[in-house]
mmCIF file of C-alpha atoms in Angstrom:
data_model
loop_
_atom_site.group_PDB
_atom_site.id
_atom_site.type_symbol
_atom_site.label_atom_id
_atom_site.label_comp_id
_atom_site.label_asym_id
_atom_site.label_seq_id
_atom_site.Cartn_x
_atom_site.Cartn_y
_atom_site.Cartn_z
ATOM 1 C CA UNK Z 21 -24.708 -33.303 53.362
ATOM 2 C CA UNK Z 22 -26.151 -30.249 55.336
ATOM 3 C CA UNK Z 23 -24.643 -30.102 59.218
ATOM 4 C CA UNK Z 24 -28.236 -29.046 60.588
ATOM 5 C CA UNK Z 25 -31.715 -28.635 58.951
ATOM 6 C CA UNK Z 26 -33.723 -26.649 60.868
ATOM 7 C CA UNK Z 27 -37.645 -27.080 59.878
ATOM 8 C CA UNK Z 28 -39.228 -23.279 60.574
ATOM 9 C CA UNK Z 29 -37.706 -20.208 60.468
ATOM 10 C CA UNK Z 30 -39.575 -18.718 63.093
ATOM 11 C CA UNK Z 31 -37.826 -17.272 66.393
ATOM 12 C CA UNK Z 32 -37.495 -21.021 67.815
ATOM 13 C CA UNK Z 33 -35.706 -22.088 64.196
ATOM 14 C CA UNK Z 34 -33.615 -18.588 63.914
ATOM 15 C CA UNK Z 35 -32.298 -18.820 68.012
ATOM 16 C CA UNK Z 36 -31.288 -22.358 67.208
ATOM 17 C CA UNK Z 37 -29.473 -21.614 63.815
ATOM 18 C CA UNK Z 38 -27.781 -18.599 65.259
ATOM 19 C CA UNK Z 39 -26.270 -20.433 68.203
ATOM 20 C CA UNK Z 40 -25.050 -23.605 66.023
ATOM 21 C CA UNK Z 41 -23.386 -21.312 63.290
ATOM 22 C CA UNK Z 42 -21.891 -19.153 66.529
ATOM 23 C CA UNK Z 43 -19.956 -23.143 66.837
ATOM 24 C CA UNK Z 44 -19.169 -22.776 63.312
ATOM 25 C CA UNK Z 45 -21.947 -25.513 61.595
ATOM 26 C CA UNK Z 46 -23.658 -24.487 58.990
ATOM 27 C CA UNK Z 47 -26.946 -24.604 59.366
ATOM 28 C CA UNK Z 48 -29.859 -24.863 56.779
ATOM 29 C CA UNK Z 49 -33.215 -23.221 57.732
ATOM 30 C CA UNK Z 50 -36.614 -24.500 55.452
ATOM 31 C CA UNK Z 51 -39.658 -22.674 56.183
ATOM 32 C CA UNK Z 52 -43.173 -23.204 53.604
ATOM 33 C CA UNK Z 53 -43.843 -19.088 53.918
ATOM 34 C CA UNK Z 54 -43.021 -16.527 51.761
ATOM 35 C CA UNK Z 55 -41.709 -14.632 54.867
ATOM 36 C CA UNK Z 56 -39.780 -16.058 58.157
ATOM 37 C CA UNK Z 57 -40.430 -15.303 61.980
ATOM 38 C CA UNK Z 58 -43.712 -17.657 62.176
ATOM 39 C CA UNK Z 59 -46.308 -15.580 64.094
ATOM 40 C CA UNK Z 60 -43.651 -12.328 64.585
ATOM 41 C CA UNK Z 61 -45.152 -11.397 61.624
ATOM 42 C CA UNK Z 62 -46.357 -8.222 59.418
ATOM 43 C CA UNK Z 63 -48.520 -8.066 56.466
ATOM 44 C CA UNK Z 64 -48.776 -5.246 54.165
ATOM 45 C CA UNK Z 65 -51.402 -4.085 52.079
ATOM 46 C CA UNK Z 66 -52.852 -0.825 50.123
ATOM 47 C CA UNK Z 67 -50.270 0.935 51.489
ATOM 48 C CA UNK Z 68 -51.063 -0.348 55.019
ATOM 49 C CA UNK Z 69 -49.202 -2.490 57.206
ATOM 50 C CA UNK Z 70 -50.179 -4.740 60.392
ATOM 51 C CA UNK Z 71 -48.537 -6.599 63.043
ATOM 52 C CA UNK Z 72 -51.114 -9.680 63.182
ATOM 53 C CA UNK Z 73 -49.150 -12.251 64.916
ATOM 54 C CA UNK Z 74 -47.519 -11.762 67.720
ATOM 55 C CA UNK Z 75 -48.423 -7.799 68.637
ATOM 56 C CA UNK Z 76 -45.295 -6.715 71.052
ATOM 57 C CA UNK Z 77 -41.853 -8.776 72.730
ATOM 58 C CA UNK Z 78 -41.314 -8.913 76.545
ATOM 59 C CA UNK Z 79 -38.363 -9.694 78.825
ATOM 60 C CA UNK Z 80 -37.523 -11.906 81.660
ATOM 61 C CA UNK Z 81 -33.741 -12.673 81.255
ATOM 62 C CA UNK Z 82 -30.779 -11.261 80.312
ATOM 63 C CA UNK Z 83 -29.811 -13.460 78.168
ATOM 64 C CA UNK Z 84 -32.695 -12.223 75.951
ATOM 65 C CA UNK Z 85 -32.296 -8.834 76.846
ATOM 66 C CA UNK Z 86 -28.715 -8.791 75.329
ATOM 67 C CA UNK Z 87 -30.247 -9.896 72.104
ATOM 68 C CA UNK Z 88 -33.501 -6.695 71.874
ATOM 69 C CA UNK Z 89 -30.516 -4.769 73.041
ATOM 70 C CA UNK Z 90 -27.850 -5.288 70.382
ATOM 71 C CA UNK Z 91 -31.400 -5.328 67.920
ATOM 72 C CA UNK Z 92 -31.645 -1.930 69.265
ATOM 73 C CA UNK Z 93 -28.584 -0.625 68.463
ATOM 74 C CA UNK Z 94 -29.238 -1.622 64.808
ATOM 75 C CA UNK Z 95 -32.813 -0.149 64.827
ATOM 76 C CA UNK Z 96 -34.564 -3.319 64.024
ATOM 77 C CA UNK Z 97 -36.612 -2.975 67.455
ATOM 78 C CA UNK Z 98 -38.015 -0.164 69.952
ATOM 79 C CA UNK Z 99 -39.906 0.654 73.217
ATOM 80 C CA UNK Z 100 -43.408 0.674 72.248
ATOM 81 C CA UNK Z 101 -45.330 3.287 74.589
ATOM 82 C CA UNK Z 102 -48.849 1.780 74.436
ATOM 83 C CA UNK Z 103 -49.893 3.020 77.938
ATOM 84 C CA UNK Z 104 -49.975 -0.064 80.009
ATOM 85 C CA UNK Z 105 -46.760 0.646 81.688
ATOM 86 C CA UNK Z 106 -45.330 -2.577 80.879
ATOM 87 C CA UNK Z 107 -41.716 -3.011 78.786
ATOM 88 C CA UNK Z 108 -43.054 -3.764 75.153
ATOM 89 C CA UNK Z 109 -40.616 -3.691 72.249
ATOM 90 C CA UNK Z 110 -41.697 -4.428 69.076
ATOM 91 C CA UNK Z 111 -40.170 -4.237 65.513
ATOM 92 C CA UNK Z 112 -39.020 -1.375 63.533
ATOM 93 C CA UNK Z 113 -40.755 -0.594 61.452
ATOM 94 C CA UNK Z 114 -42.776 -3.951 61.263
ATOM 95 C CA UNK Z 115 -42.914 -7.091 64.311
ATOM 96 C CA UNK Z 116 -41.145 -8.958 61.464
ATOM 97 C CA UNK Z 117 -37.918 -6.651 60.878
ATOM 98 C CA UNK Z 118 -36.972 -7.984 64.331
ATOM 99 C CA UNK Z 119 -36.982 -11.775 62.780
ATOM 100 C CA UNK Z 120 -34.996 -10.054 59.640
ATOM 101 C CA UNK Z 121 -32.496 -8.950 61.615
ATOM 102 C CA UNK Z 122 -31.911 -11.854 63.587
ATOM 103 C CA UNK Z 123 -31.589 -14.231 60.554
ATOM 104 C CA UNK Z 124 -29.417 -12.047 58.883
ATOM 105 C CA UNK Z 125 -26.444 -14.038 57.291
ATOM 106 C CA UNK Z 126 -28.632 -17.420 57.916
ATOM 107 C CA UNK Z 127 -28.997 -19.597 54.993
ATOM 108 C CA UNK Z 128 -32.852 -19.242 54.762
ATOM 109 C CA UNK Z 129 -34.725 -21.756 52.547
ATOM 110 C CA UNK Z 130 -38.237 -19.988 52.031
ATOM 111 C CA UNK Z 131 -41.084 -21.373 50.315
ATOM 112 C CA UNK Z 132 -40.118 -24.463 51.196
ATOM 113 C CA UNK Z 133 -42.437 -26.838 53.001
ATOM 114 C CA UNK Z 134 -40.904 -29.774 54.533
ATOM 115 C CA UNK Z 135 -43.359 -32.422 53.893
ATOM 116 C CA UNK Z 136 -41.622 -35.637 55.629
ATOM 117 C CA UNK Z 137 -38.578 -36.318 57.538
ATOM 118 C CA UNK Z 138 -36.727 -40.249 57.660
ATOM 119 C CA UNK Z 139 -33.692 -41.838 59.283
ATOM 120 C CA UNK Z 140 -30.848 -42.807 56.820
ATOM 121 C CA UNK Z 141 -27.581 -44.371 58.324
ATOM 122 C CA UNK Z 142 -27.123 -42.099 60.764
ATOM 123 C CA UNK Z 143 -28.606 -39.348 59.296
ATOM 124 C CA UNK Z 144 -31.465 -37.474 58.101
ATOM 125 C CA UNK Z 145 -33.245 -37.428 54.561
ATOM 126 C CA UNK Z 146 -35.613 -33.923 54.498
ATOM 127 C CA UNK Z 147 -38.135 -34.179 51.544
ATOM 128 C CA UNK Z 148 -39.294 -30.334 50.237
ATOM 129 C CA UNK Z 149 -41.535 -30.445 46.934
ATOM 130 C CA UNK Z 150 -40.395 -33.797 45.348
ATOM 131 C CA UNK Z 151 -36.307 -33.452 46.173
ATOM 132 C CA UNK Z 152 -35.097 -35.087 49.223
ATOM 133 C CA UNK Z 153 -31.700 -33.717 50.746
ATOM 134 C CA UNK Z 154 -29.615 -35.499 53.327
ATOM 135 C CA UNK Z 155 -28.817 -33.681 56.742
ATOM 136 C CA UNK Z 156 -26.203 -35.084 59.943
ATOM 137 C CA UNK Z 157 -29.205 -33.499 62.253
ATOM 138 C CA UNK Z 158 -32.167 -32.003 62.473
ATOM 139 C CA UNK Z 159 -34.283 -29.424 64.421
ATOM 140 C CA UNK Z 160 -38.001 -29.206 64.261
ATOM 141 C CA UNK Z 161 -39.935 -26.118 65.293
ATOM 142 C CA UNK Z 162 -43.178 -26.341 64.069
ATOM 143 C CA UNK Z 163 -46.261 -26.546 66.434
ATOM 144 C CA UNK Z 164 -46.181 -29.623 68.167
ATOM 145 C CA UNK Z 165 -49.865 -31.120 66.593
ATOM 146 C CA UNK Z 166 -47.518 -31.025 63.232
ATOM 147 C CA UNK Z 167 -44.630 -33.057 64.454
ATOM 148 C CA UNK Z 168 -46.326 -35.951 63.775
ATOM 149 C CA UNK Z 169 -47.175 -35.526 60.036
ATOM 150 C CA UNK Z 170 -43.187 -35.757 59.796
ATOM 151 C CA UNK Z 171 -41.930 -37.765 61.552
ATOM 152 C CA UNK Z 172 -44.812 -40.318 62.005
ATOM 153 C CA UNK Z 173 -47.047 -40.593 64.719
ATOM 154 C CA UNK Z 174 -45.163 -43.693 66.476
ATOM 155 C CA UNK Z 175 -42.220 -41.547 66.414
ATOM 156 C CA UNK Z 176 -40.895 -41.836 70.613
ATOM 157 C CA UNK Z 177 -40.616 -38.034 70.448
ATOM 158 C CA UNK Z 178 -44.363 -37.640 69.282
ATOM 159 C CA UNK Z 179 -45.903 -39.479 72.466
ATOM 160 C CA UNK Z 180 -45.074 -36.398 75.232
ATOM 161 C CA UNK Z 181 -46.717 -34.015 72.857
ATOM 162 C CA UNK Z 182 -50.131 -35.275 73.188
ATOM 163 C CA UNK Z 183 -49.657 -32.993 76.548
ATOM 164 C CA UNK Z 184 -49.032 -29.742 75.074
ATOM 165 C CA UNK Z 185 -52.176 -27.304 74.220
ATOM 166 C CA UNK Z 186 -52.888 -24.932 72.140
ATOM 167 C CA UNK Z 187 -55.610 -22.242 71.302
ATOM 168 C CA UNK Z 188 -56.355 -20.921 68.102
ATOM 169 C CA UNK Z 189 -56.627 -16.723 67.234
ATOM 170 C CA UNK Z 190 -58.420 -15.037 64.180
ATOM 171 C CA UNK Z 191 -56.974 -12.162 63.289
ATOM 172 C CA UNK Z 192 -58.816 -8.412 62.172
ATOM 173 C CA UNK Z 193 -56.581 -6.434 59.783
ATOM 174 C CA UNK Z 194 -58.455 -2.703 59.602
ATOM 175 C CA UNK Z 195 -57.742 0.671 58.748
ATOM 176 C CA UNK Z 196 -60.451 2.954 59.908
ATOM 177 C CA UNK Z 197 -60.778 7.170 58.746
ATOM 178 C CA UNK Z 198 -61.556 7.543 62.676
ATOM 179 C CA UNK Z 199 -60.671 9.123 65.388
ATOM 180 C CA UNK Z 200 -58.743 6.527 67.898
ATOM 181 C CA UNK Z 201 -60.413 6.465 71.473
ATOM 182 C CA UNK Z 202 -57.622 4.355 73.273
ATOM 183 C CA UNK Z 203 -54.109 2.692 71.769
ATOM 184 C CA UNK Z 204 -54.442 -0.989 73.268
ATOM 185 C CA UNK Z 205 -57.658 -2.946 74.942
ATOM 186 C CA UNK Z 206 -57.141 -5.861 76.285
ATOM 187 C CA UNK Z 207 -60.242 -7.997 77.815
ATOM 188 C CA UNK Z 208 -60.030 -11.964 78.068
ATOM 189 C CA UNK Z 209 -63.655 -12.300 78.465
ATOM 190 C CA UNK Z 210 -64.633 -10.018 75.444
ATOM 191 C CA UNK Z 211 -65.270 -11.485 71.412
ATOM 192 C CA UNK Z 212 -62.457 -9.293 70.667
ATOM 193 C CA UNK Z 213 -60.004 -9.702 73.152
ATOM 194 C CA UNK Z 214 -57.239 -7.584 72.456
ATOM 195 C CA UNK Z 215 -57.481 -4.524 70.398
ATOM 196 C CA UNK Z 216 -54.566 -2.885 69.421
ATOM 197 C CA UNK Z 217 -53.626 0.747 67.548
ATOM 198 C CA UNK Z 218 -51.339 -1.016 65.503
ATOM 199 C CA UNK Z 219 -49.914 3.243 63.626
ATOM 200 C CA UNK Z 220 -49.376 3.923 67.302
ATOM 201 C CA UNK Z 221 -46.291 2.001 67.377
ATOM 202 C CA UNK Z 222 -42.689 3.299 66.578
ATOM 203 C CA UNK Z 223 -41.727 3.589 63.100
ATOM 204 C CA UNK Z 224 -44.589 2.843 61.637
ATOM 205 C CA UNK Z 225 -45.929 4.416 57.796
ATOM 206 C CA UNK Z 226 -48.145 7.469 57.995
ATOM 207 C CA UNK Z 227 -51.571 7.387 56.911
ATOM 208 C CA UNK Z 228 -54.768 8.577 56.766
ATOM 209 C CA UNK Z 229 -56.649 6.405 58.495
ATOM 210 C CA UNK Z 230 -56.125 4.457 61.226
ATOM 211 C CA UNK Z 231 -54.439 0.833 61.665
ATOM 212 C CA UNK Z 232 -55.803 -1.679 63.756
ATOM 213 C CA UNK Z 233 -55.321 -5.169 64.613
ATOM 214 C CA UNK Z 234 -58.391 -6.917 66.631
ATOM 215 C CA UNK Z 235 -57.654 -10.441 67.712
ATOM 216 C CA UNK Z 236 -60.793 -12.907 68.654
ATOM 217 C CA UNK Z 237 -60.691 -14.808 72.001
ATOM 218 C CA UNK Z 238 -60.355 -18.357 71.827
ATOM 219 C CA UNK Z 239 -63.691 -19.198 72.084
ATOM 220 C CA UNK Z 240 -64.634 -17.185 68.989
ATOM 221 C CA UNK Z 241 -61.958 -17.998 67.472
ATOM 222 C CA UNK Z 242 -62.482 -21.821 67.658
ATOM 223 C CA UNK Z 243 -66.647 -21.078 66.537
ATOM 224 C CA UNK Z 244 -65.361 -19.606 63.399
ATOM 225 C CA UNK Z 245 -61.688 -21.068 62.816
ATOM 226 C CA UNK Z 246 -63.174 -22.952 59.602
ATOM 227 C CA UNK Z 247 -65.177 -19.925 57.914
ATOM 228 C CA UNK Z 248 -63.743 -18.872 55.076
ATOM 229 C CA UNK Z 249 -61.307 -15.213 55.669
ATOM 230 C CA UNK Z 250 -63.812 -12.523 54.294
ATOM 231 C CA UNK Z 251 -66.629 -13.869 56.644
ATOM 232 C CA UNK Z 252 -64.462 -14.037 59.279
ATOM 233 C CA UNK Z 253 -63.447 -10.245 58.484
ATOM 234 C CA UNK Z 254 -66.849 -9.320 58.142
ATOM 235 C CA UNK Z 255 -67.989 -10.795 61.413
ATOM 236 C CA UNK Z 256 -64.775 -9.103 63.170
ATOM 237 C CA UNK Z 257 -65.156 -5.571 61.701
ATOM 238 C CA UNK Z 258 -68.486 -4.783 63.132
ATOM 239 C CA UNK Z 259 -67.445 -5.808 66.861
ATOM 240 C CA UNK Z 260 -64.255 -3.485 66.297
ATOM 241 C CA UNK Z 261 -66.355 -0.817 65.509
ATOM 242 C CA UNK Z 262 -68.757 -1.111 68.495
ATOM 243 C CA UNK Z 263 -65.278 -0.990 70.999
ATOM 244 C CA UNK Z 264 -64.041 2.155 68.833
ATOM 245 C CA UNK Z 265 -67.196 3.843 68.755
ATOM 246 C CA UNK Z 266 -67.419 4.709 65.169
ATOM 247 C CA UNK Z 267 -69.436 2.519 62.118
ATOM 248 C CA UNK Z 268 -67.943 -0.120 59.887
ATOM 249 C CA UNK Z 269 -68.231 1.913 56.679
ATOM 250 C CA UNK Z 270 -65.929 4.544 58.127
ATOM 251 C CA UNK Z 271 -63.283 1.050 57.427
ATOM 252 C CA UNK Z 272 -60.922 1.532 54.068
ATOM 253 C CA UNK Z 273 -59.759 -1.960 54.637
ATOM 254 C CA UNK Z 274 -60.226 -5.317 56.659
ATOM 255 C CA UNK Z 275 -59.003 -8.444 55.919
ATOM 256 C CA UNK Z 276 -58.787 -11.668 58.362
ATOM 257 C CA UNK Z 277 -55.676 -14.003 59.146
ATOM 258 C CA UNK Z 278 -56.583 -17.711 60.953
ATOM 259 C CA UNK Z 279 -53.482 -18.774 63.426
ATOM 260 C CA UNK Z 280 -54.853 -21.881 64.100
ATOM 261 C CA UNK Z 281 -51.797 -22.823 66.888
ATOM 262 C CA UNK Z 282 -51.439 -18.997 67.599
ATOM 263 C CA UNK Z 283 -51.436 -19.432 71.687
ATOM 264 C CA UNK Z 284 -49.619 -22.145 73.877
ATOM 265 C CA UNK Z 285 -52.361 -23.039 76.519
ATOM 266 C CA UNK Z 286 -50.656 -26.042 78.379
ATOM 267 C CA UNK Z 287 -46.517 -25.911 78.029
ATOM 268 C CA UNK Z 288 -44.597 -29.064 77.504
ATOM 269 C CA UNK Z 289 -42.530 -28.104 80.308
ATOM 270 C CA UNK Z 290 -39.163 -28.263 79.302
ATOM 271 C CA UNK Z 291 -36.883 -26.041 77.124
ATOM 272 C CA UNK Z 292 -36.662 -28.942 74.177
ATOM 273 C CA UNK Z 293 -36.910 -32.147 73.448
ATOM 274 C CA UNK Z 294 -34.030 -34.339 72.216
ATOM 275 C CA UNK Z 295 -33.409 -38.462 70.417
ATOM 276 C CA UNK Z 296 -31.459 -40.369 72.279
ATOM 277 C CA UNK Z 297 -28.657 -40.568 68.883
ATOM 278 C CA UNK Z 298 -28.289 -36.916 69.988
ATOM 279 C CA UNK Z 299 -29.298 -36.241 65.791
ATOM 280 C CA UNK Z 300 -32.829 -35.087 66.307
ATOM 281 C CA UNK Z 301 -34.406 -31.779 68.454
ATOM 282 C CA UNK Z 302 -38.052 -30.788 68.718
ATOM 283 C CA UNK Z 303 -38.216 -27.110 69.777
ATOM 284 C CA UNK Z 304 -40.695 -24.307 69.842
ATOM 285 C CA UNK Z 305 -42.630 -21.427 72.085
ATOM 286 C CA UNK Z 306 -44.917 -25.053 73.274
ATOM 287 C CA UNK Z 307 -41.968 -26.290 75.222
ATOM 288 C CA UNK Z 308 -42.167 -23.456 77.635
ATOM 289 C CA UNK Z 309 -44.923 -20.182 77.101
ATOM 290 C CA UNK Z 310 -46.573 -18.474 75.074
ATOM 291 C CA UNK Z 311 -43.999 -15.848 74.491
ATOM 292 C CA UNK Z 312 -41.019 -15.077 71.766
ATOM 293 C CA UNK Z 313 -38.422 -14.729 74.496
ATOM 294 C CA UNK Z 314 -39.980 -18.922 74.827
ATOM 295 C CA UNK Z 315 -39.361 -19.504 71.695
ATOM 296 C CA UNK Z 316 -35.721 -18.198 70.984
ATOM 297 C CA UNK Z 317 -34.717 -19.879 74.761
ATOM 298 C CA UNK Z 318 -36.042 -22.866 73.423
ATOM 299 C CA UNK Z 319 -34.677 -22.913 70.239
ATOM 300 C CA UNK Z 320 -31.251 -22.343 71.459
ATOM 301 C CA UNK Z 321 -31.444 -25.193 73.891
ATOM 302 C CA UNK Z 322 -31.963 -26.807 71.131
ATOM 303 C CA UNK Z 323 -28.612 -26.196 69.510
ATOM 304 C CA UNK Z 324 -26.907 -26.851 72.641
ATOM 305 C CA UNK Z 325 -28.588 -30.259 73.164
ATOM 306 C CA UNK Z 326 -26.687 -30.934 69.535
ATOM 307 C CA UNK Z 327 -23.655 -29.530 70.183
ATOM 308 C CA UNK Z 328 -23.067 -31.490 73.256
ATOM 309 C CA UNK Z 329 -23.828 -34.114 71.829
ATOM 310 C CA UNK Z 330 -21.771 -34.379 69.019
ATOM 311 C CA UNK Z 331 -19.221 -36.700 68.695
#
C-alpha cells in the first residue's frame, strides 16, 4: 500500500509530494499527461518551442523565493527581462524545466489518468486504466469542477467547491519570419489579451522566425472553447497579425491549445481543503489565486494538513 497518492503532477501535486517525502513518506504522483507541471507547460514543435500555459512565475514570499532561488542555482529558472519592470522568472530553457526540476527524484506516474477514487477500511482504492491500487491517503489537485467525477458529487468535500470560478484560455502557438514590434502586450479588454515574444525569453532555441504565444480573453475564449484546434488557430492567427503589424502568411507555424480551467476567477479562500479522517486533501492554484507560487503554497499545506494528522 502506497503512503500518499497524489492525483496531478502539476505545481500543487509536486509542492505537496516534495514536502511529504522531506518527512520521509513516499509519495506516489499519477498524472493522465504525457508531461507533468499542469499549465507550467511547453510544447515543442518543427523545431519550435512555446510556453502556452502559464507564460512567467512571480513572488510574494520567501518561502517561495527560497525555492526559484535554489532552481536558480541549478539553472532550471531565470529573470525574464520582458520590459514591464516587474520580477518574472520563467523556465530554462522551457516554463516546464522548472516543474522537471522540482519533481526530480519524485516517483512520477505519467500517462496515468485517475478515473475514480473510493474509501476502503481506512484507506484509499485509486483506479488508473482498469487496475485499482490501494493508498493510506490521498491528495487531489485537479481543478475543482473535476473533483467531483472522483470522488462523487455527494462527496462533503465537493459542496464548498460549487464557490470556486474559473475562466477558460485558448491558446495561439506561432512562429512568424517578422520583425517583432514589442516583447509582451498585455490588454484585458482586447480578443487577444496577452501577447507574448515567447524567443525573447532566456535560454530559449534560436530560430529564424519568431515565437509567439497569443492567449484569447475569456470572453473569446468561452465563444470558441468548443471549436475544433485548427479553427481556433485560424481565427487566432489573423488577430496576432493585426497587433504585430505584419500578414498571416508571413506565419511558418500556428497551432491552438484549449485550457478550459486555465484562470482561477473566484478563489476558494483557503490554502486546502481537508476530511475530517485526516486521509483525504483537495489542493490546487483554486484554493487561493491564480498564480504558481498559489499552487505550490497550496499544495504544501496540503502535506502538512496530513502530516499533522497522522496518527
Amino acid at each position: 500500500m502506497m503512503d500518499v497518492a497524489i492525483v496531478g503532477a502539476g505545481i500543487a501535486g509536486i509542492a505537496c509530494a516534495r514536502r511529504l517525502a522531506g518527512a520521509g513518506l513516499v509519495p506516489v504522483l499519477f498524472d493522465k499527461g504525457r508531461g507533468i507541471g499542469g499549465r507550467v507547460a511547453t510544447r515543442r514543435a518543427d523545431g519550435l518551442q512555446f510556453d502556452h500555459g502559464a507564460q512567467y512565475v512571480t513572488v510574494r514570499g520567501d518561502a517561495f523565493a527560497a525555492v526559484l532561488d535554489a532552481a536558480e542555482t541549478r539553472e532550471a529558472v531565470a529573470r525574464w527581462q520582458d520590459g514591464s519592470g516587474r520580477g518574472r522568472w520563467v523556465g530554462t530553457p522551457g516554463m516546464s524545466s522548472l516543474a522537471k526540476a522540482l519533481a526530480q527524484g519524485l516517483e512520477v506516474r505519467q500517462r496515468a489518468e485517475v478515473t475514480a477514487l473510493r474509501p476502503d477500511e481506512g484507506a484509499w482504492m485509486l483506479r488508473v486504466r482498469d487496475a485499482w491500487h490501494r493508498a493510506a491517503r490521498v491528495v487531489v489537485t485537479v481543478p475543482a469542477p473535476q473533483v467531483a467525477g472522483l470522488l462523487g458529487a455527494d462527496h462533503p468535500l465537493v459542496a464548498p467547491l460549487a464557490a470556486v470560478g474559473f475562466a477558460p484560455s485558448l491558446t495561439l502557438m506561432a512562429a512568424l519570419s517578422a520583425p517583432a514590434p514589442f516583447v509582451t502586450r498585455c490588454d484585458p479588454d482586447d480578443p487577444l489579451s496577452w501577447i507574448a515574444q515567447d524567443s525573447s525569453k532566456p535560454g530559449r532555441p534560436a530560430s529564424d522566425a519568431v515565437a509567439w504565444v497569443a492567449q484569447a480573453s475569456a470572453a473569446f475564449s468561452r465563444r470558441h472553447l468548443e471549436d475544433d484546434p485548427d479553427d481556433i488557430a485560424a481565427a487566432m492567427l489573423p488577430l496576432l497579425c493585426d497587433r504585430l503589424g505584419t500578414a498571416p502568411d508571413r506565419a511558418v507555424h500556428a497551432a491552438a491549445h484549449r485550457w478550459r480551467y486555465a484562470h482561477v476567477t473566484a478563489p476558494l479562500g483557503q490554502p486546502c481543503l481537508a476530511a475530517a479522517d485526516g486521509t483525504l486533501c483537495l489542493a490546487g492554484d483554486w484554493c487561493l489565486g491564480p498564480r504558481v507560487e498559489a499552487a505550490w503554497t497550496s499544495g504544501t499545506a496540503a502535506a502538512d494538513t496530513l502530516l499533522e494528522r497522522m496518527p
